[in-house]
Coordinates of C-alpha atoms in Angstrom, one line a residue:
M19 CA 148.9 -128.9 85.6
S20 CA 144.8 -131.3 86.0
F21 CA 144.1 -128.8 88.2
V22 CA 144.4 -126.1 85.5
R23 CA 143.2 -128.1 82.9
A24 CA 140.1 -128.5 85.2
S25 CA 139.5 -124.5 85.6
V26 CA 140.1 -123.8 82.4
S27 CA 137.2 -127.2 81.8
A28 CA 134.6 -125.7 84.2
R29 CA 135.1 -122.3 83.0
T30 CA 134.2 -123.3 79.6
V31 CA 131.0 -125.0 81.0
F32 CA 129.7 -121.7 82.9
A33 CA 130.6 -120.2 80.1
N34 CA 128.3 -122.4 77.5
A35 CA 125.7 -122.3 80.4
R36 CA 125.9 -118.4 80.7
R37 CA 124.9 -118.4 76.6
Y38 CA 122.3 -120.8 75.3
S39 CA 120.7 -119.0 78.9
T40 CA 120.6 -115.7 77.9
A41 CA 120.9 -117.0 74.2
P42 CA 117.6 -115.8 72.1
S43 CA 115.4 -119.2 72.5
A44 CA 113.8 -120.1 69.1
E45 CA 110.2 -118.9 67.4
P46 CA 107.7 -121.4 69.1
K47 CA 105.9 -123.1 65.6
P48 CA 102.9 -121.5 65.2
S49 CA 99.7 -123.1 65.9
N50 CA 96.5 -124.1 63.5
L51 CA 94.6 -124.1 66.8
P52 CA 92.9 -121.0 66.1
F53 CA 91.9 -122.5 63.0
Y54 CA 90.6 -124.5 63.7
L55 CA 88.4 -123.3 66.3
L56 CA 87.3 -120.7 63.7
G57 CA 86.2 -123.1 61.3
G58 CA 84.9 -125.2 63.6
G59 CA 82.4 -121.9 65.5
V60 CA 81.7 -121.4 61.1
A61 CA 80.3 -124.9 60.3
G62 CA 78.7 -124.4 64.0
I63 CA 76.8 -121.4 63.1
I64 CA 76.4 -122.6 59.6
G65 CA 74.9 -126.0 61.0
Y66 CA 72.5 -124.3 63.5
I67 CA 70.8 -121.9 60.9
Y68 CA 70.8 -124.3 58.7
L69 CA 68.3 -126.7 61.8
D70 CA 66.4 -123.6 61.8
R71 CA 65.3 -123.2 59.0
K72 CA 64.5 -127.0 58.7
D73 CA 63.3 -126.9 61.8
K74 CA 60.8 -123.9 60.7
A75 CA 59.8 -125.5 57.7
A76 CA 58.4 -129.0 59.6
A77 CA 57.0 -126.3 62.2
R78 CA 54.9 -124.9 59.0
A79 CA 54.3 -128.3 57.6
A80 CA 52.8 -129.4 60.8
A81 CA 50.6 -126.4 61.0
A82 CA 49.6 -126.7 57.1
A83 CA 48.9 -130.4 57.3
T84 CA 46.9 -129.4 61.2
K85 CA 45.4 -127.0 59.7
P86 CA 41.4 -128.2 58.1
K87 CA 41.2 -128.1 55.0
I88 CA 38.1 -127.0 53.6
S89 CA 36.1 -126.5 50.9
D90 CA 36.2 -124.4 47.8
K91 CA 32.5 -123.7 48.1
S92 CA 31.3 -120.7 50.7
A93 CA 29.5 -122.3 53.3
L94 CA 27.7 -118.5 53.1
D95 CA 24.8 -117.9 50.3
P96 CA 25.1 -114.6 48.3
Q97 CA 21.4 -115.3 46.6
N98 CA 19.6 -117.1 50.0
F99 CA 19.3 -116.3 53.7
V100 CA 20.4 -119.7 55.6
D101 CA 20.5 -120.5 59.5
F102 CA 23.3 -120.4 61.6
K103 CA 23.2 -121.1 64.8
L104 CA 24.9 -119.2 67.4
K105 CA 27.9 -121.3 69.0
K106 CA 29.1 -118.9 71.8
V107 CA 29.4 -115.4 72.8
E108 CA 32.2 -113.3 74.1
P109 CA 31.6 -110.4 76.2
Y110 CA 33.9 -107.2 74.9
N111 CA 33.4 -104.3 76.4
Y112 CA 29.8 -103.0 78.9
N113 CA 28.2 -102.8 75.7
T114 CA 29.8 -105.0 73.1
A115 CA 30.3 -109.1 72.8
K116 CA 32.0 -111.1 70.2
Y117 CA 29.1 -113.4 68.2
I118 CA 30.6 -116.3 66.6
F119 CA 28.3 -119.0 64.0
E120 CA 28.6 -122.2 63.5
L121 CA 29.5 -123.8 60.5
P122 CA 30.1 -126.5 58.7
A123 CA 33.5 -128.0 59.9
D124 CA 34.5 -127.8 56.3
T125 CA 33.5 -125.0 55.3
A126 CA 34.9 -121.5 55.5
S127 CA 32.3 -118.0 54.9
L128 CA 35.0 -116.7 51.8
M129 CA 34.7 -113.8 52.3
P130 CA 36.1 -110.8 49.0
I131 CA 38.0 -108.1 50.1
A132 CA 36.1 -105.7 50.9
S133 CA 32.1 -107.4 51.9
C134 CA 29.4 -107.6 53.9
V135 CA 26.0 -109.8 54.5
V136 CA 22.9 -108.7 55.6
V137 CA 21.1 -110.8 58.4
K138 CA 17.7 -111.2 59.6
S139 CA 15.6 -112.9 61.9
A140 CA 15.2 -117.0 61.8
A141 CA 13.2 -118.7 60.1
D142 CA 12.4 -120.9 62.9
A143 CA 12.5 -118.1 65.4
A144 CA 10.6 -117.6 68.9
K145 CA 10.0 -114.2 68.8
P146 CA 11.0 -113.0 64.6
L147 CA 11.8 -109.8 64.0
V148 CA 9.8 -107.1 62.5
D149 CA 9.7 -103.4 61.8
D150 CA 5.8 -101.7 61.5
K151 CA 4.7 -102.8 58.0
G152 CA 5.6 -106.9 59.9
K153 CA 8.3 -107.2 57.3
P154 CA 11.4 -108.5 58.7
V155 CA 14.0 -106.2 59.9
I156 CA 17.4 -106.5 57.5
R157 CA 21.1 -105.1 58.5
P158 CA 24.7 -105.4 57.1
Y159 CA 27.4 -106.5 59.1
T160 CA 31.1 -107.4 59.0
P161 CA 32.8 -110.0 59.7
I162 CA 36.2 -109.9 61.7
S163 CA 37.1 -114.0 61.2
P164 CA 39.4 -114.3 58.9
P165 CA 38.2 -115.8 54.8
D166 CA 39.7 -119.4 55.5
Q167 CA 38.7 -119.7 59.1
A168 CA 37.1 -122.7 59.1
G169 CA 34.0 -123.6 61.0
E170 CA 32.9 -119.9 61.9
L171 CA 31.7 -116.3 61.5
T172 CA 32.6 -114.3 63.5
F173 CA 30.8 -111.0 64.2
L174 CA 31.9 -107.8 66.9
I175 CA 28.1 -106.3 67.6
K176 CA 28.1 -102.7 69.6
R177 CA 25.0 -102.9 70.6
Y178 CA 22.5 -99.4 70.1
E179 CA 19.8 -98.6 72.3
N180 CA 17.3 -97.4 69.2
G181 CA 19.4 -100.5 66.6
K182 CA 16.6 -103.1 66.9
M183 CA 19.3 -105.2 64.8
S184 CA 21.8 -105.1 67.6
K185 CA 19.5 -105.5 70.3
Y186 CA 18.2 -108.2 68.9
I187 CA 21.0 -110.6 68.1
H188 CA 22.4 -109.3 72.5
E189 CA 19.4 -111.2 73.1
L190 CA 20.2 -114.1 71.4
K191 CA 21.6 -118.0 73.9
P192 CA 24.6 -120.1 72.0
G193 CA 22.0 -122.7 69.8
E194 CA 19.7 -119.8 69.1
A195 CA 20.2 -119.2 65.4
L196 CA 20.4 -115.8 63.6
S197 CA 19.7 -115.7 59.2
I198 CA 23.2 -115.4 56.7
K199 CA 22.9 -113.3 53.2
G200 CA 25.9 -113.2 51.1
P201 CA 28.9 -112.1 50.7
I202 CA 27.4 -109.2 49.3
P203 CA 30.8 -107.5 47.9
K204 CA 31.2 -103.8 48.9
F205 CA 34.4 -103.3 47.6
D206 CA 37.1 -104.8 44.9
F207 CA 40.3 -104.3 47.4
K208 CA 43.5 -104.8 45.3
I209 CA 46.8 -105.2 46.8
N210 CA 48.7 -102.2 45.7
Q211 CA 45.9 -100.3 43.6
F212 CA 47.1 -97.2 46.1
D213 CA 49.9 -95.5 47.1
E214 CA 48.0 -94.5 50.1
V215 CA 45.0 -95.1 51.5
G216 CA 43.2 -93.2 54.7
M217 CA 40.2 -94.6 56.5
V218 CA 38.1 -92.8 58.6
A219 CA 35.7 -94.7 61.2
G220 CA 33.3 -94.3 63.8
G221 CA 32.6 -97.2 66.4
S222 CA 31.1 -100.2 64.9
G223 CA 31.4 -98.8 61.1
I224 CA 35.4 -99.6 62.1
T225 CA 35.0 -103.3 61.1
P226 CA 35.0 -103.7 57.2
M227 CA 38.2 -100.8 57.4
Y228 CA 39.9 -103.4 60.2
Q229 CA 39.0 -106.4 57.4
I230 CA 40.4 -104.6 54.7
L231 CA 43.3 -103.7 56.7
E232 CA 44.0 -107.6 58.0
Y233 CA 43.7 -109.1 54.4
A234 CA 46.8 -106.5 53.8
L235 CA 48.9 -105.2 55.6
K236 CA 50.0 -110.1 56.7
D237 CA 50.4 -109.4 52.8
P238 CA 53.8 -109.7 51.6
A239 CA 53.2 -107.6 48.5
N240 CA 51.6 -105.0 50.3
K241 CA 53.5 -101.6 49.8
T242 CA 50.4 -99.4 50.2
R243 CA 50.5 -97.2 53.4
F244 CA 47.2 -97.4 55.5
T245 CA 46.6 -94.5 57.7
L246 CA 43.5 -94.4 60.2
I247 CA 41.8 -92.6 62.0
F248 CA 39.7 -94.0 64.2
A249 CA 37.0 -91.3 66.4
N250 CA 34.8 -92.4 69.8
V251 CA 32.7 -91.0 72.2
T252 CA 34.9 -92.2 75.2
E253 CA 38.2 -94.6 75.4
K254 CA 36.9 -98.1 76.3
D255 CA 34.5 -97.5 73.1
I256 CA 37.3 -98.3 71.2
L257 CA 36.7 -101.8 69.4
L258 CA 39.9 -103.8 68.7
K259 CA 42.2 -100.8 70.4
E260 CA 45.2 -104.1 71.0
E261 CA 45.0 -105.8 67.8
F262 CA 45.3 -101.8 65.9
D263 CA 48.0 -101.1 68.0
A264 CA 49.5 -104.8 67.0
L265 CA 49.2 -104.2 63.2
K266 CA 51.2 -100.7 64.4
A267 CA 54.1 -102.6 66.1
K268 CA 54.4 -104.9 63.2
Y269 CA 53.7 -103.0 60.3
P270 CA 55.4 -99.2 61.3
S271 CA 56.4 -98.1 58.0
T272 CA 52.4 -99.5 56.1
F273 CA 50.1 -98.7 59.0
D274 CA 49.3 -95.8 61.5
V275 CA 46.2 -95.7 63.2
V276 CA 45.7 -92.0 65.2
Y277 CA 42.1 -92.6 68.1
T278 CA 40.3 -89.5 68.6
L279 CA 37.6 -89.2 71.6
D280 CA 34.3 -86.8 71.4
K281 CA 34.4 -87.1 76.1
P282 CA 38.4 -87.8 76.2
G283 CA 39.3 -88.6 80.9
P284 CA 42.4 -86.6 81.9
G285 CA 44.9 -88.8 81.0
W286 CA 44.5 -88.7 77.6
Q287 CA 47.1 -88.0 74.5
G288 CA 45.7 -88.1 71.6
P289 CA 43.6 -85.9 70.0
S290 CA 39.8 -85.1 70.8
G291 CA 37.0 -83.7 69.3
Y292 CA 34.9 -84.9 66.1
V293 CA 37.0 -85.4 63.0
S294 CA 38.0 -82.4 61.6
S295 CA 39.6 -80.6 58.5
E296 CA 43.2 -80.1 60.2
L297 CA 42.4 -84.1 61.3
V298 CA 42.1 -85.2 58.5
T299 CA 45.8 -82.7 56.3
R300 CA 47.6 -83.6 59.4
H301 CA 47.1 -87.8 58.9
L302 CA 44.9 -88.2 55.7
P303 CA 47.3 -89.3 52.1
A304 CA 46.8 -85.6 50.4
P305 CA 44.2 -84.8 47.6
T306 CA 46.8 -83.8 45.2
L307 CA 47.6 -87.4 44.7
G308 CA 44.6 -88.5 42.1
E309 CA 44.4 -91.5 41.5
K310 CA 47.2 -92.9 43.8
A311 CA 45.3 -92.3 46.7
K312 CA 42.3 -93.6 48.5
I313 CA 39.5 -92.1 51.5
F314 CA 37.2 -95.0 52.6
V315 CA 34.6 -93.5 55.5
C316 CA 32.8 -95.7 57.5
G317 CA 30.3 -94.9 61.0
P318 CA 27.6 -93.7 61.8
P319 CA 25.2 -91.3 59.1
G320 CA 25.7 -88.0 60.7
Q321 CA 29.3 -88.6 61.2
V322 CA 29.8 -90.3 56.9
A323 CA 27.4 -86.7 56.1
A324 CA 29.5 -84.5 57.5
L325 CA 32.6 -86.3 56.3
A326 CA 31.6 -87.2 52.4
G327 CA 27.9 -86.0 52.8
P328 CA 25.4 -88.4 52.9
K329 CA 25.1 -92.3 51.2
A330 CA 22.1 -92.1 48.9
G331 CA 20.7 -96.2 50.3
M332 CA 22.9 -98.8 48.7
K333 CA 24.2 -95.9 46.4
Q334 CA 27.3 -93.7 47.1
G335 CA 25.8 -90.2 47.1
E336 CA 26.8 -86.8 45.7
L337 CA 30.3 -85.5 48.1
S338 CA 30.0 -83.5 50.3
G339 CA 31.7 -82.4 53.9
I340 CA 35.1 -81.9 55.0
L341 CA 36.4 -84.3 52.2
K342 CA 34.9 -82.0 49.6
Q343 CA 35.6 -78.8 51.0
L344 CA 40.0 -79.9 51.4
G345 CA 39.6 -81.2 47.3
Y346 CA 39.2 -84.7 47.7
T347 CA 37.4 -85.7 44.4
P348 CA 34.3 -88.6 44.3
E349 CA 37.0 -90.7 42.6
Q350 CA 38.9 -90.9 45.4
V351 CA 36.3 -91.2 48.3
F352 CA 34.5 -94.8 49.0
K353 CA 31.5 -95.0 51.9
F354 CA 31.0 -98.3 53.4

């Protein structure tokens, strides 16, 4: 009997063991760990964004704090010539250099957009620049430095063999002075004044265009689309090309630039020859836009005359040339 009871007990134990080994195990209780991790990740991202913004705000505040405070009065005089010393010269290419003149440390030019200055030899110049009649030679130039640049006024000046003033400036040495009067307003440009602006420049006539573009494109409110046709003799003559290419890359929806060369090299991919009616039609705003479009022109007298007719001294002169033939009106065109 004891053997039977032992056998029954053993079978019962094995049966129970089989039952427990084959029965489905109870489902594990859901873990909250993924939610904790997700919540922690979101919190981390929010914290990172907050700290990043805080760091950027602090950086902007630090930059503003270190930026020199300038007087609200321009260092220039629009009524009188003032002598400014040449601080340094930075060669640019084979016939062009940057000439940086020193302004009082707490002042800037504060030049309105768009405006220029006129220059002549300094009052104490060892060899004053005069014409055949003994009168001072006076020429206009547009600085490339920002209007709020403290303590400096920078010009990009190309030396022309027949240019009396450009040759004179290229012979200046740091410490010598140039007499400057201005600012002289040229065009009262306003942000979003036009839907589209076309620009045609040649050689050193690029500086008024650069002044406008630097001012307008960096304004967050700007919606005007600018297109610049820049004509030069060779590729090495293109001034401020790096700056224009950088502006095009940064503001692709509001700025485009087209370079054309009179004498292109073998690897040149852009247009060649003078600025033609085909080039204007292809790239610049159409005359049918009326008052929503503006065309600015600046360059050698021959180029300006071919495009828009010659200027009449300081006045605009009659509109003629390619732009007139294409249907643009005098109100749509401005010659610097």
